[in-house]
Coordinates of C-alpha atoms in Angstrom, one line a residue:
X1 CA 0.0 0.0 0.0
X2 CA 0.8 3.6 -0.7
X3 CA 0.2 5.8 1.7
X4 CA 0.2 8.6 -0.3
X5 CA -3.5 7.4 -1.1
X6 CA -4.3 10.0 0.3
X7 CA -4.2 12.2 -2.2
X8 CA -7.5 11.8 -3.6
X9 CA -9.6 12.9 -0.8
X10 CA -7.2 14.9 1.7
X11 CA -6.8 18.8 1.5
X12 CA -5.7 20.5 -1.3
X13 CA -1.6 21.3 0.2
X14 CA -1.5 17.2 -0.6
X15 CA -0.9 18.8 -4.1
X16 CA 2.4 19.1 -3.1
X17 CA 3.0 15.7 -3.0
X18 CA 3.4 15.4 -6.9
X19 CA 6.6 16.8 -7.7
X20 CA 7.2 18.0 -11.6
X21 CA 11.0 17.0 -12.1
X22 CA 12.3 18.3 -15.2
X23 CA 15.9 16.0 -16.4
X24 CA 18.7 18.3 -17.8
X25 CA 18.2 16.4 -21.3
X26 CA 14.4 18.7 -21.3
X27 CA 12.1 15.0 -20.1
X28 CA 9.6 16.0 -17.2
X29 CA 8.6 13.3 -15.5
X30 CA 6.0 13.1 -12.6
X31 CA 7.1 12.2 -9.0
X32 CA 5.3 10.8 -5.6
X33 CA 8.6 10.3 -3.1
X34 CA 7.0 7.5 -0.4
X35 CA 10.0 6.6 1.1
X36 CA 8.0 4.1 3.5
X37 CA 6.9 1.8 0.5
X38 CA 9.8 -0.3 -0.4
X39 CA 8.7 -0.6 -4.2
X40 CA 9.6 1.9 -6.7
X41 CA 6.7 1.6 -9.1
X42 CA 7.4 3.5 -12.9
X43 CA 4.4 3.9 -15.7
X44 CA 6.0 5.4 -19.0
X45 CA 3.4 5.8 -22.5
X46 CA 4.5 6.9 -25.1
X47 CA 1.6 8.4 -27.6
X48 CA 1.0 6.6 -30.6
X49 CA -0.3 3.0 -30.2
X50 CA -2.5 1.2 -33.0
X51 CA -3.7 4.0 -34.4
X52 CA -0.5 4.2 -35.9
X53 CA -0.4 1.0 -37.9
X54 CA -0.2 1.2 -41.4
X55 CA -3.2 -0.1 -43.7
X56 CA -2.5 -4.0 -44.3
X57 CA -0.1 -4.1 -41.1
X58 CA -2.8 -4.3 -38.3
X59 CA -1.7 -5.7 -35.0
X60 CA 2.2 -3.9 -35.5
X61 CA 2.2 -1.8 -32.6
X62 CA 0.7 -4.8 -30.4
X63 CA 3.5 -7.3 -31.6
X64 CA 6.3 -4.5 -31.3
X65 CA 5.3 -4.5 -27.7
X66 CA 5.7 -8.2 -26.9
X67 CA 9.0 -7.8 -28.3
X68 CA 10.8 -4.9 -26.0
X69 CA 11.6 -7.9 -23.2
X70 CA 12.6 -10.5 -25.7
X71 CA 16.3 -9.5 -25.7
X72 CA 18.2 -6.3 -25.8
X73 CA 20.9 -4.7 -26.5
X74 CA 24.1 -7.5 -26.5
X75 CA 21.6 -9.5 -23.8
X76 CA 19.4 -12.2 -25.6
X77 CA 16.1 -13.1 -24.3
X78 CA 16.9 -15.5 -21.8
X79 CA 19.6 -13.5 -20.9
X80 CA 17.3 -10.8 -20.3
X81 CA 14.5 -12.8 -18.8
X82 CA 17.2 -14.0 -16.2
X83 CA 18.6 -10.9 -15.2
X84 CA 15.2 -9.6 -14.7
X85 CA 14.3 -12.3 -12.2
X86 CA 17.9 -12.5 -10.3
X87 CA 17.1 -8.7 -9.3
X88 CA 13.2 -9.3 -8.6
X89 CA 12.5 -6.5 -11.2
X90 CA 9.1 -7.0 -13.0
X91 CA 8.8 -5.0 -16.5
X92 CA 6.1 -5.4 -19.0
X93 CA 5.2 -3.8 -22.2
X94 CA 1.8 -2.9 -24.0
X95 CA -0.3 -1.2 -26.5
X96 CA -3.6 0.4 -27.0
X97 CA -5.0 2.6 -29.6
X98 CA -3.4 5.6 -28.5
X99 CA -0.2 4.3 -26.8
X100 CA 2.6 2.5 -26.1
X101 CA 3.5 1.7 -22.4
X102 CA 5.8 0.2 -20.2
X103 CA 5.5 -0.6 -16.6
X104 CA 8.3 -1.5 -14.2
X105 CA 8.7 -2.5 -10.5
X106 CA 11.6 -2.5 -8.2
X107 CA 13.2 -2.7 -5.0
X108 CA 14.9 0.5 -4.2
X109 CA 18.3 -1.0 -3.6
X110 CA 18.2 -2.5 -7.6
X111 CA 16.8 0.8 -8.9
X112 CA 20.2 1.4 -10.9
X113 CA 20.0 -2.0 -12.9
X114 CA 16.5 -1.8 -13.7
X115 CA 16.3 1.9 -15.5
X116 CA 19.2 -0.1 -17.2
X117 CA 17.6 -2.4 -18.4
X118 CA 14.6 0.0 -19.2
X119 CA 17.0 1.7 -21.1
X120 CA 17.9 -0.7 -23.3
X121 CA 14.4 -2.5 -23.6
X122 CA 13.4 1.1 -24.8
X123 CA 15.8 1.7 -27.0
X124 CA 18.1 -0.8 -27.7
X125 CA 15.5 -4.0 -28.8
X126 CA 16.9 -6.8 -30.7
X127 CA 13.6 -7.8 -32.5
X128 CA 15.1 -11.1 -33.3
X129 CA 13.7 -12.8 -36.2
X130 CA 12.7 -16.2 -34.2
X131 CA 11.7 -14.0 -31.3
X132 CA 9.3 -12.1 -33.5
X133 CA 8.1 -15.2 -35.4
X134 CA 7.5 -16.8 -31.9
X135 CA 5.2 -14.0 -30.4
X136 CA 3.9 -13.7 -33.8
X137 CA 2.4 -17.0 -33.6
X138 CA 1.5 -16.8 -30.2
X139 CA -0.9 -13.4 -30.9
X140 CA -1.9 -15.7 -34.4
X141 CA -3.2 -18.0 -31.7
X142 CA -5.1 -15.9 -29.5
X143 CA -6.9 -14.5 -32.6
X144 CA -7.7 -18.0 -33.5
X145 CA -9.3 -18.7 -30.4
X146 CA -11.0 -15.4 -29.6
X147 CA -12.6 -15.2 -33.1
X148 CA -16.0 -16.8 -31.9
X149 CA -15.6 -15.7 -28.5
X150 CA -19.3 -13.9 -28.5
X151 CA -17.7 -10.9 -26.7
X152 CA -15.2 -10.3 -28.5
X153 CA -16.5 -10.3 -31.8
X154 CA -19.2 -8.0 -30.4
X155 CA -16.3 -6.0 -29.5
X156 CA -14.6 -6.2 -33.0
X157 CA -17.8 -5.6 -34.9
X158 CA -18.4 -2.1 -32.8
X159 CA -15.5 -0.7 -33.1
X160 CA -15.5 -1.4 -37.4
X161 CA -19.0 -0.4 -37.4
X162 CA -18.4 2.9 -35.0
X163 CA -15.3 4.2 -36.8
X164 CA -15.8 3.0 -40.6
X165 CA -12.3 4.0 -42.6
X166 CA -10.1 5.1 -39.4
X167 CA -7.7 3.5 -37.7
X168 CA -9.9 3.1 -34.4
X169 CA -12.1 0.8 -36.6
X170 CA -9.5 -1.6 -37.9
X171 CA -8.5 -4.7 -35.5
X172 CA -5.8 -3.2 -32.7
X173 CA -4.4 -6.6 -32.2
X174 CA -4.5 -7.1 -35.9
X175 CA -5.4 -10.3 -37.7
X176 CA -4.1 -13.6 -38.8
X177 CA -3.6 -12.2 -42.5
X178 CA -1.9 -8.9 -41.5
X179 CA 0.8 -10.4 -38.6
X180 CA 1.6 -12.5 -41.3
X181 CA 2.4 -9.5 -43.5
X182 CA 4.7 -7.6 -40.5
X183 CA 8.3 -8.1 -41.5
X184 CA 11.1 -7.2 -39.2
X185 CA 12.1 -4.0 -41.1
X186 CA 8.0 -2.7 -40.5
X187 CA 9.2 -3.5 -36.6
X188 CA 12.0 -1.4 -36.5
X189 CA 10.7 1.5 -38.2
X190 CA 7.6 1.4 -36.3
X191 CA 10.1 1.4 -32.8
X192 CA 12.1 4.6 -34.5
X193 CA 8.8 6.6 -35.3
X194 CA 6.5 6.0 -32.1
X195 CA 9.2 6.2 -29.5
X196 CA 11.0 9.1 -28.7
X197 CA 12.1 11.6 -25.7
X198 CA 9.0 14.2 -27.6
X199 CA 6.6 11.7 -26.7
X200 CA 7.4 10.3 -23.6
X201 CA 4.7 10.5 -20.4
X202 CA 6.2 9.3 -17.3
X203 CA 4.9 9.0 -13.6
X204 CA 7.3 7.5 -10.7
X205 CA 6.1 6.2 -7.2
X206 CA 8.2 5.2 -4.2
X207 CA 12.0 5.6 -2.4
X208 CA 13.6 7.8 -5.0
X209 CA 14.7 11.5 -5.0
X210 CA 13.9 14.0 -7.6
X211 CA 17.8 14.5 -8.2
X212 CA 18.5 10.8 -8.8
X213 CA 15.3 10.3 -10.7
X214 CA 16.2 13.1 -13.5
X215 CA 19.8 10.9 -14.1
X216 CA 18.0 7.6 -14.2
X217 CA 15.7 9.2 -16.4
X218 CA 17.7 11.0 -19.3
X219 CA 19.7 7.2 -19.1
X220 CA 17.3 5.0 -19.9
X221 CA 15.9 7.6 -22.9
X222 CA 19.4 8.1 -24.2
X223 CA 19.0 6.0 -27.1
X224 CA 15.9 7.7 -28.3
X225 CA 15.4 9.8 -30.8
X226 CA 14.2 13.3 -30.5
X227 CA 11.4 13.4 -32.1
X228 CA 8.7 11.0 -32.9
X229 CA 7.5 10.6 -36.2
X230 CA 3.4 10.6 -35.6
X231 CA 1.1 10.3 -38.3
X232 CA -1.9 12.4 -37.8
X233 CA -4.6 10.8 -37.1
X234 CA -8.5 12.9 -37.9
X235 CA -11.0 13.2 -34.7
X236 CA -14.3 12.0 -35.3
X237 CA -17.7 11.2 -34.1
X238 CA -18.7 7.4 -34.0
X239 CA -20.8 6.7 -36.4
X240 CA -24.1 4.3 -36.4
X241 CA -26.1 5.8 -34.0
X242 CA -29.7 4.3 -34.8
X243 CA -28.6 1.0 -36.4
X244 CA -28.4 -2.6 -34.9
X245 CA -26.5 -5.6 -36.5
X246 CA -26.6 -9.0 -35.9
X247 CA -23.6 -11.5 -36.3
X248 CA -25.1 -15.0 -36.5
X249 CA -23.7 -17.6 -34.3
X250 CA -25.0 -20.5 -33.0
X251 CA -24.6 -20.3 -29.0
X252 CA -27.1 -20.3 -26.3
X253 CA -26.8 -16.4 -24.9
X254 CA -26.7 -13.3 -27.3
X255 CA -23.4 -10.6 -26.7
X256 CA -24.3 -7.1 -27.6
X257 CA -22.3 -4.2 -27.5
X258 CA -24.1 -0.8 -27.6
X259 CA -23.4 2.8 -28.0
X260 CA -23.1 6.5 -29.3
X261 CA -20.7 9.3 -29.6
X262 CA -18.9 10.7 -26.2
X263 CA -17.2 13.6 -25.2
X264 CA -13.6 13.8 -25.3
X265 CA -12.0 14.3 -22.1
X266 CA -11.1 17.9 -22.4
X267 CA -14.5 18.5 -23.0
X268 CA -16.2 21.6 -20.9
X269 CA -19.2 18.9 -19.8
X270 CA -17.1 15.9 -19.3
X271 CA -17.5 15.7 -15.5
X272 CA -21.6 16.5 -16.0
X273 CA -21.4 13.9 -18.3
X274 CA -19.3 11.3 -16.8
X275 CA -22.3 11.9 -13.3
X276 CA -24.8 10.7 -16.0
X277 CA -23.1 7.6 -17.4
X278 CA -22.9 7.0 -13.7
X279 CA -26.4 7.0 -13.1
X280 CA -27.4 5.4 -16.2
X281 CA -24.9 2.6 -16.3
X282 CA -21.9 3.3 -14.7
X283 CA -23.1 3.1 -11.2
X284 CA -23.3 -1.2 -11.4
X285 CA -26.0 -2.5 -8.9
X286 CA -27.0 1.0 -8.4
X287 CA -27.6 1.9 -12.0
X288 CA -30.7 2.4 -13.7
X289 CA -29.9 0.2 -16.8
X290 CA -29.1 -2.2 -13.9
X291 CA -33.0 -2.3 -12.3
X292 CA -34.5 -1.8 -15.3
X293 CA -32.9 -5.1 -16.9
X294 CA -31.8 -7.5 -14.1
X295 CA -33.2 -6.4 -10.5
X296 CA -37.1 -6.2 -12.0
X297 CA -36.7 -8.3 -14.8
X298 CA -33.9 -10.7 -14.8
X299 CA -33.0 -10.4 -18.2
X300 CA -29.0 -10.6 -18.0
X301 CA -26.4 -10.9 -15.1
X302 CA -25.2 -7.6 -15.6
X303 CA -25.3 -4.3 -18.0
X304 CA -23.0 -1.4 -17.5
X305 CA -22.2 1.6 -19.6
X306 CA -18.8 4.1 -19.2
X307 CA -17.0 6.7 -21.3
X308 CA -14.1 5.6 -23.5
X309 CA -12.3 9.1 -24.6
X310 CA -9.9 7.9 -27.0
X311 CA -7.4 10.5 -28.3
X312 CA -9.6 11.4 -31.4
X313 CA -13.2 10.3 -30.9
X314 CA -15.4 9.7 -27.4
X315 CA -18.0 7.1 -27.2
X316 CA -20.3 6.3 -24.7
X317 CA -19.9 2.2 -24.6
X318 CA -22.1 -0.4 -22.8
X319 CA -22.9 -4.2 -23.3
X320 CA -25.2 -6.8 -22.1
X321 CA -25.2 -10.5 -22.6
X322 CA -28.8 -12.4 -22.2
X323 CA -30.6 -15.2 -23.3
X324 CA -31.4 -15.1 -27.3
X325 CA -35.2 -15.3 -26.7
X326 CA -34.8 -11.4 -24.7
X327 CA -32.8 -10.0 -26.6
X328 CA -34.6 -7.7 -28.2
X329 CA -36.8 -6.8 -24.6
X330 CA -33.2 -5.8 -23.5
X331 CA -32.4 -3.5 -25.9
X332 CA -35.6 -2.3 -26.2
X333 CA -35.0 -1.4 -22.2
X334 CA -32.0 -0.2 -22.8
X335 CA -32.9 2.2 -25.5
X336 CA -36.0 3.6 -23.1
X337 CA -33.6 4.3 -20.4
X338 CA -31.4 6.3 -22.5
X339 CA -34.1 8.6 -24.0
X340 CA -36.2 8.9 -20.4
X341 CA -32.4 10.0 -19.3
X342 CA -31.7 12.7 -22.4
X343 CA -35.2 13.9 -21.9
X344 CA -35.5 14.7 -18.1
X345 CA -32.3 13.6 -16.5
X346 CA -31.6 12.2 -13.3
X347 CA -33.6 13.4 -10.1
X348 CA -31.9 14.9 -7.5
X349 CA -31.7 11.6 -5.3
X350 CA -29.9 10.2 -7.7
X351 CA -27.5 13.3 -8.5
X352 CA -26.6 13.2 -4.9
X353 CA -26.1 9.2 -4.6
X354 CA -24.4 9.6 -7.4
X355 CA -21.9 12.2 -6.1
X356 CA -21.1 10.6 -2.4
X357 CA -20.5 7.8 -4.0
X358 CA -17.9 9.0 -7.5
X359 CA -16.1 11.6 -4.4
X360 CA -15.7 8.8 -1.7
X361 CA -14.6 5.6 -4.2
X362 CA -11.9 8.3 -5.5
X363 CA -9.3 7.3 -3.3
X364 CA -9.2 3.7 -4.7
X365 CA -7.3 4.8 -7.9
X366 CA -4.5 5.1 -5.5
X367 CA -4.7 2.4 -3.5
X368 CA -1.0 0.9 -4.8
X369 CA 2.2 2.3 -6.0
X370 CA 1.3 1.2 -9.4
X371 CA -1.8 2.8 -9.2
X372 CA -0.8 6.1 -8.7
X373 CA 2.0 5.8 -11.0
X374 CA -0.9 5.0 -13.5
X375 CA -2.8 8.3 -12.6
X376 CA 0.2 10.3 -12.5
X377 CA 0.6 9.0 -16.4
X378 CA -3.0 9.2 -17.2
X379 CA -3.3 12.9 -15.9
X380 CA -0.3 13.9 -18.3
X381 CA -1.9 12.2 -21.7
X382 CA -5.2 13.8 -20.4
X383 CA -3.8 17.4 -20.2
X384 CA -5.4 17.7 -16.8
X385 CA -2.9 19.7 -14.8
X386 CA -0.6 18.4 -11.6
X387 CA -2.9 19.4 -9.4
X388 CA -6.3 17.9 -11.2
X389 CA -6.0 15.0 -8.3
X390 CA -6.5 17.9 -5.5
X391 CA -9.5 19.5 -7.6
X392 CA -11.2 16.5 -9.2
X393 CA -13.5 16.1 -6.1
X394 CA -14.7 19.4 -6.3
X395 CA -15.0 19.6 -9.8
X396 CA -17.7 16.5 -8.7
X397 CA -18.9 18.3 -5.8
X398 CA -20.1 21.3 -7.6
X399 CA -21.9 19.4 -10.9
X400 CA -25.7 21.0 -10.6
X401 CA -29.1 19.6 -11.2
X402 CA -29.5 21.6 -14.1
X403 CA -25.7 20.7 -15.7
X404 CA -26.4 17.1 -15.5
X405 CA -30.1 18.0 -16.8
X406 CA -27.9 20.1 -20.7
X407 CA -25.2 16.9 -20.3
X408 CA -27.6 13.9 -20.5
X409 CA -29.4 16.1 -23.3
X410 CA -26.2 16.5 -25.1
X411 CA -24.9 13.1 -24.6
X412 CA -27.9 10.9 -25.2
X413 CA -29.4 12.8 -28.0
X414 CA -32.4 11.5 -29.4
X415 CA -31.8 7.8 -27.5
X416 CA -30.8 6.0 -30.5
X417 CA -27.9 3.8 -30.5
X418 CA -25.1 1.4 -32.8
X419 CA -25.9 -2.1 -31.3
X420 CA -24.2 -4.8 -32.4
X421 CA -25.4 -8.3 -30.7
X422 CA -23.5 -11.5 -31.6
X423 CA -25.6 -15.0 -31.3
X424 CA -29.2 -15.8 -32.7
X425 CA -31.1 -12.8 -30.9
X426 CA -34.6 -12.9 -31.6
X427 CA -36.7 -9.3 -31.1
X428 CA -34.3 -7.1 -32.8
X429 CA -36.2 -5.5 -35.9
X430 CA -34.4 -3.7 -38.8
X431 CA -31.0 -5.1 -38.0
X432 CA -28.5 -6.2 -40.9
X433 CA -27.4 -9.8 -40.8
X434 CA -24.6 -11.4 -41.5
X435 CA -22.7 -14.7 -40.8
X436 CA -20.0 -14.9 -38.2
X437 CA -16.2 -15.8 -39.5
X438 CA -15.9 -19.2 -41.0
X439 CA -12.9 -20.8 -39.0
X440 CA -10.9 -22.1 -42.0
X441 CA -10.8 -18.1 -43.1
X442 CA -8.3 -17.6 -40.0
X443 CA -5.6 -20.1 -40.7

């Protein structure tokens, strides 16, 4: 545990506790000294994740990243591997649609050797051929066996539905047919473009000063480059609000996946509009998508709903899974609850449920080390300001009746919603059909 937990609900000099240390080689990084924990817990991103991949190359950013630990420098991967677990130092690499990131724990007393090997993880990777053909089959594999997984073809289906011709709508993980087409030299150019000391985010938690931090720092970025090489990537709004599709599969249960456009984070609403997800679906046994379709019907085990800002387009996401024959009655809920929501918002019993309860589960973002090496990161991509963590329960605090009233408006719209339900629903009118993957397609 981190004591400096704290800082999500204590008074606003905690602020203090987040140090901005600034390297002499121009890297800020973000800094929590707890000299009573005795892990040193790091979260670096850098922005750019599979957004980035080239058309026909799906899935590059998410194979680069198994790659970072699989030898580096003159070290190969066992080598690697071994030193890692002779000095108890856990580092892991992974990718999203917006990001790279790395994560790395320590003891204090082995701080030096692991920013070392950091370092050269970062910026020294062998991407070996067998190493890349190895996790290459491995991800192969895993898109194999989740390609009927009901979920996550509901999943894949949104997303290609949502964002039709941008990169958020292709596969992040990629598929069979394009990790095939990844050849070593798309690897290393993808490592030269996406990483560099421009677009680094870094967040440190534990026994370190701010002096020893900015050395270990500009080391382990040395090798970088610069300046990343980004391509630009267009905001938009989701797109399919008002149609359903079905993706015929013979199981039992039907998997849908619903939503609309979102705000983006730096939206002037956002916190209005993240109170109403809450009460509509965010909220779990306390929701109202959550009576409405299991406590007084018992038409699934659960149904939830959040915000997903991505960099360049914000949904509002939610998904249910229920028996074929209710299908339709779900959605049907579903879609009632979101226009009774837009059209007179939540009462205030619910606005003030709503706010005890997003201001007193605050503090469990920073329950760990890791975790508040997480926020410090996530605070940085999200432009929010050091001392957003000292301010966010206000910001919650002071949301009115009438600002969630204009934000469920604005968010919800007319109701209408992209649902995609994988299985053999029965109920849902108008939707578009089509057959589910054969298996011999994905060999």
């Amino acid at each position: 545990m981190v004591t400096a937990a704290a800082l999500a609900v204590s008074a606003p000099a905690r602020g203090a506790d987040i140090q901005r240390v600034t390297t002499p080689g121009g890297v800020e990084a973000w800094l929590v000294q707890e000299n009573a924990v005795p892990v040193v817990a790091v979260e670096i991103a850098f922005r750019g994740g599979s957004a980035q991949d080239p058309d026909g190359k799906e899935g590059l950013a998410s194979l680069m990243s198994t790659l970072f630990d699989e030898g580096a420098g003159e070290m190969s991967a066992s080598a690697f591997q071994q030193r890692l677990e002779e000095t108890a130092i856990e580092l892991s690499f992974s990718s999203n649609r917006d990001g790279l990131t790395a994560s790395l724990r320590t003891l204090p007393e082995n701080i030096d050797e692991a920013f070392r090997l950091l370092g050269l993880a970062m910026a020294k990777p062998r991407f070996d051929d067998d190493a890349i053909n190895r996790m290459r089959s491995q991800l192969s594999a895993q898109i194999r066996r989740n390609a009927l997984d009901p979920d996550d073809l509901a999943g894949r289906s949104f997303f290609a539905a949502a964002f039709p011709g941008h990169p958020y709508g292709r596969p992040s993980r990629g598929s069979v047919q394009s990790l095939a087409a990844i050849t070593r030299d798309d690897v290393v150019a993808a490592h030269k473009r996406l990483m560099a000391r421009d677009n680094v985010v870094i967040g440190v938690v534990g026994a370190i000063t701010p002096e020893r931090l900015k050395g270990l720092v500009d080391g382990a970025l040395a090798g970088l480059p610069d300046k990343a090489g980004l391509t630009e990537v267009p905001t938009v709004a989701p797109a399919g609000a008002g149609r359903a599709e079905v993706v015929e599969l013979d199981v039992p249960q039907t998997s849908i996946v619903f939503g609309r456009p979102g705000p983006l984070r730096d939206a002037d609403d956002f916190i209005p509009a993240y109170v109403v997800n809450h009460i509509l679906g965010g909220g779990s046994f306390s929701s109202r998508l959550f009576n409405e379709v299991r406590e007084k019907r018992g038409l699934a085990y659960s149904v939830y709903s959040y915000l997903q800002p991505f960099d360049h387009g914000g949904l509002l996401l939610g998904g249910v899974a229920t028996r074929n024959d209710r299908a339709g009655q779900s959605i049907d809920l579903i879609r009632a609850e979101f226009a009774r929501m837009a059209k007179d918002g939540p009462t205030q019993e619910e606005l003030d449920s709503a706010k005890r309860y997003l201001i007193g589960s605050y503090a469990l973002r920073f329950d760990t080390s890791s975790k508040v090496a997480n926020q410090l990161v996530q605070l940085q991509l999200d432009h929010l300001g050091i001392d957003y963590i000292t301010r966010r329960n206000d910001l919650v605090s002071a949301v009115t009746r009438d600002q969630v009233k204009a934000a469920a408006e604005k968010l919800l719209g007319d109701g209408s919603l992209l649902v995609v339900a994988v299985g053999k629903p029965a109920g849902l009118e108008g939707a578009e059909t089509r057959p589910a993957p054969r298996p011999e397609t994905l060999r």
